[in-house]
Tab-separated table of C-alpha atoms in Angstrom:
chain	number	residue	atom	x	y	z
A	1	MET	CA	-10.566	-30.388	6.284
A	2	ALA	CA	-11.580	-27.579	8.608
A	3	PRO	CA	-8.971	-24.995	9.497
A	4	PRO	CA	-7.590	-25.144	13.019
A	5	THR	CA	-9.440	-23.311	15.723
A	6	ALA	CA	-6.885	-20.695	16.525
A	7	ASN	CA	-6.177	-18.503	19.464
A	8	ILE	CA	-4.051	-15.930	17.704
A	9	SER	CA	-1.242	-14.632	19.877
A	10	SER	CA	0.335	-11.213	19.650
A	11	SER	CA	3.680	-12.851	18.876
A	12	GLU	CA	2.135	-14.624	15.870
A	13	LEU	CA	0.678	-11.329	14.648
A	14	ASP	CA	4.032	-9.612	15.169
A	15	ALA	CA	5.735	-12.347	13.140
A	16	LEU	CA	3.165	-11.973	10.361
A	17	THR	CA	3.743	-8.212	10.370
A	18	SER	CA	7.488	-8.812	10.083
A	19	ILE	CA	7.047	-11.205	7.172
A	20	HIS	CA	4.836	-8.699	5.372
A	21	SER	CA	7.424	-5.955	6.042
A	22	MET	CA	10.023	-8.170	4.419
A	23	LEU	CA	7.807	-8.504	1.353
A	24	THR	CA	7.478	-4.724	1.207
A	25	ALA	CA	11.256	-4.332	1.526
A	26	PHE	CA	11.782	-6.923	-1.195
A	27	LYS	CA	9.522	-5.014	-3.555
A	28	SER	CA	11.232	-1.696	-2.826
A	29	PHE	CA	14.708	-3.097	-3.514
A	30	ASP	CA	13.670	-4.995	-6.649
A	31	SER	CA	14.988	-2.166	-8.796
A	32	ASN	CA	13.640	-3.416	-12.126
A	33	SER	CA	10.394	-4.885	-10.703
A	34	ASP	CA	11.053	-8.311	-12.223
A	35	GLY	CA	10.285	-10.144	-8.975
A	36	LEU	CA	13.937	-11.118	-8.504
A	37	ILE	CA	16.765	-9.654	-6.453
A	38	THR	CA	20.503	-9.851	-6.863
A	39	ILE	CA	23.012	-10.438	-4.104
A	40	ASN	CA	23.668	-6.682	-3.835
A	41	GLU	CA	19.954	-5.993	-3.499
A	42	LEU	CA	19.766	-8.737	-0.865
A	43	LYS	CA	22.501	-7.031	1.129
A	44	ALA	CA	20.584	-3.757	0.977
A	45	ILE	CA	17.363	-5.433	2.153
A	46	ILE	CA	19.090	-7.092	5.094
A	47	GLU	CA	20.598	-3.787	6.149
A	48	SER	CA	17.315	-1.886	5.704
A	49	LEU	CA	15.437	-4.390	7.845
A	50	GLY	CA	18.059	-4.167	10.575
A	51	LEU	CA	18.875	-7.857	10.345
A	52	CYS	CA	22.566	-7.214	10.931
A	53	SER	CA	24.431	-5.758	13.890
A	54	ALA	CA	23.779	-2.093	14.532
A	55	GLY	CA	25.994	0.014	12.307
A	56	ALA	CA	27.482	-3.031	10.598
A	57	ALA	CA	27.257	-3.649	6.898
A	58	VAL	CA	26.336	-7.055	5.569
A	59	GLY	CA	29.401	-8.719	4.145
A	60	ASP	CA	29.636	-10.455	0.819
A	61	LYS	CA	30.175	-13.785	2.571
A	62	GLU	CA	27.008	-13.487	4.669
A	63	ALA	CA	24.921	-12.368	1.710
A	64	ALA	CA	26.318	-15.154	-0.461
A	65	GLU	CA	25.420	-17.702	2.225
A	66	MET	CA	21.875	-16.365	2.475
A	67	MET	CA	21.576	-16.405	-1.310
A	68	LYS	CA	22.790	-20.008	-1.383
A	69	GLN	CA	20.285	-21.027	1.290
A	70	GLY	CA	17.345	-19.270	-0.310
A	71	ASP	CA	17.995	-19.784	-4.028
A	72	THR	CA	16.121	-23.052	-4.381
A	73	ASN	CA	16.094	-23.066	-8.184
A	74	GLY	CA	19.815	-22.251	-8.533
A	75	ASP	CA	19.456	-19.231	-10.820
A	76	GLY	CA	21.667	-16.976	-8.663
A	77	LEU	CA	18.725	-14.715	-7.825
A	78	LEU	CA	16.059	-14.719	-5.140
A	79	SER	CA	12.409	-14.553	-6.092
A	80	ALA	CA	10.004	-12.964	-3.639
A	81	GLU	CA	8.777	-16.434	-2.721
A	82	GLU	CA	12.312	-17.741	-2.102
A	83	PHE	CA	13.198	-14.660	-0.057
A	84	LEU	CA	10.083	-14.883	2.096
A	85	ALA	CA	10.506	-18.625	2.643
A	86	LEU	CA	14.065	-17.991	3.790
A	87	MET	CA	12.973	-15.228	6.149
A	88	ALA	CA	9.795	-16.949	7.369
A	89	ALA	CA	11.854	-19.870	8.637
A	90	GLU	CA	13.051	-17.552	11.398
A	91	PHE	CA	9.533	-17.036	12.765
A	92	GLU	CA	7.153	-19.292	14.612
A	93	LEU	CA	3.606	-18.750	13.404
A	94	GLY	CA	2.168	-22.061	14.577
A	95	GLU	CA	-1.603	-22.203	14.232
A	96	LEU	CA	-1.756	-18.901	12.363
A	97	ALA	CA	0.307	-20.366	9.522
A	98	GLU	CA	-1.979	-23.412	9.351
A	99	LEU	CA	-5.039	-21.190	9.404
A	100	LEU	CA	-3.851	-18.992	6.516
A	101	GLN	CA	-2.765	-22.000	4.474
A	102	ALA	CA	-6.153	-23.659	4.953
A	103	VAL	CA	-8.221	-20.594	4.105
A	104	PHE	CA	-6.216	-19.164	1.199
A	105	PRO	CA	-7.646	-21.387	-1.587
A	106	ALA	CA	-11.196	-20.328	-0.707
A	107	ILE	CA	-10.262	-16.655	-0.505
A	108	ALA	CA	-8.303	-16.747	-3.760
A	109	GLY	CA	-11.119	-18.618	-5.481
A	110	ALA	CA	-13.529	-15.760	-4.783
A	111	GLY	CA	-11.861	-13.723	-7.535
A	112	GLU	CA	-11.310	-10.604	-5.419
A	113	GLU	CA	-8.106	-8.564	-5.658
A	114	GLU	CA	-7.912	-7.941	-1.919
A	115	VAL	CA	-9.229	-9.361	1.314
A	116	ARG	CA	-10.550	-7.586	4.386
A	117	GLY	CA	-10.959	-8.892	7.920
A	118	GLU	CA	-14.702	-9.321	7.500
A	119	GLU	CA	-14.203	-11.500	4.431
A	120	LEU	CA	-11.561	-13.575	6.186
A	121	TYR	CA	-13.957	-14.075	9.095
A	122	GLU	CA	-16.819	-15.068	6.787
A	123	VAL	CA	-14.732	-17.669	4.941
A	124	LEU	CA	-13.288	-19.103	8.146
A	125	SER	CA	-16.732	-19.294	9.747
A	126	CYS	CA	-18.058	-21.179	6.718
A	127	MET	CA	-15.114	-23.564	7.035
A	128	GLY	CA	-15.969	-24.317	10.667
A	129	SER	CA	-13.348	-22.256	12.464
A	130	ALA	CA	-14.247	-20.621	15.747
A	131	ILE	CA	-11.879	-17.692	15.233
A	132	SER	CA	-13.221	-14.309	16.288
A	133	MET	CA	-13.936	-11.314	14.079
A	134	ASP	CA	-11.399	-9.325	16.115
A	135	ASP	CA	-8.683	-11.899	15.382
A	136	CYS	CA	-9.503	-11.767	11.667
A	137	MET	CA	-9.322	-7.982	11.710
A	138	ASP	CA	-5.963	-8.214	13.523
A	139	ILE	CA	-4.598	-10.701	10.982
A	140	ILE	CA	-5.421	-8.395	8.078
A	141	ALA	CA	-4.191	-5.323	9.978
A	142	SER	CA	-0.849	-7.047	10.573
A	143	MET	CA	-0.314	-7.230	6.804
A	144	ASP	CA	-1.996	-3.958	5.844
A	145	GLY	CA	0.977	-1.835	4.862
A	146	ASP	CA	-0.998	1.131	3.544
A	147	GLY	CA	-3.685	1.270	6.226
A	148	ASP	CA	-6.649	0.783	3.881
A	149	GLY	CA	-8.048	-2.155	5.878
A	150	ALA	CA	-7.188	-4.772	3.250
A	151	VAL	CA	-4.318	-6.885	1.975
A	152	SER	CA	-3.882	-7.731	-1.683
A	153	ILE	CA	-4.484	-11.316	-2.749
A	154	ASP	CA	-1.026	-11.334	-4.375
A	155	ASP	CA	0.684	-10.301	-1.127
A	156	LEU	CA	-1.359	-12.792	0.875
A	157	LYS	CA	-0.450	-15.514	-1.617
A	158	MET	CA	3.274	-14.783	-1.259
A	159	VAL	CA	3.029	-14.836	2.533
A	160	VAL	CA	1.073	-18.119	2.522
A	161	GLU	CA	3.539	-19.717	0.086
A	162	ALA	CA	6.435	-18.577	2.273
A	163	LEU	CA	4.790	-20.124	5.314
A	164	SER	CA	4.252	-23.351	3.371
A	165	ASN	CA	7.889	-23.488	2.322
A	166	ALA	CA	9.432	-22.374	5.622
């Protein structure tokens, strides 16, 4: 199946940037780097991302409700995938989500540790998509937290899984 021919909108790129920022926040608040966060860490993430009213702290009740919604395996913790799926549900990525889901297996199968816009473009072109090089560069730039022109395969995988589960 060929990926959709996408006209990537700035709102889709902004949403992708936000989702990647949430992944970065998750990683920074995962104090023991086990890939799981507690309810207290969740509260801190929500506050750091500004997802609560200005100046307001996230209450235990709100955090507990979010934990309940996101904790799909019932272990009382949120994995990065569960957290991103919970957060991604708030965004509308439309064709961009479909595009990333369609292309990820081919990108991951290449065995590289990161992907650049040029590589994304090459894979999509081979799959029959008419997406532009500029759009591919913008997609990668929207998730490029350190400005090196690439996104790690692991981060891309978590974003794609979140979009699949949202």
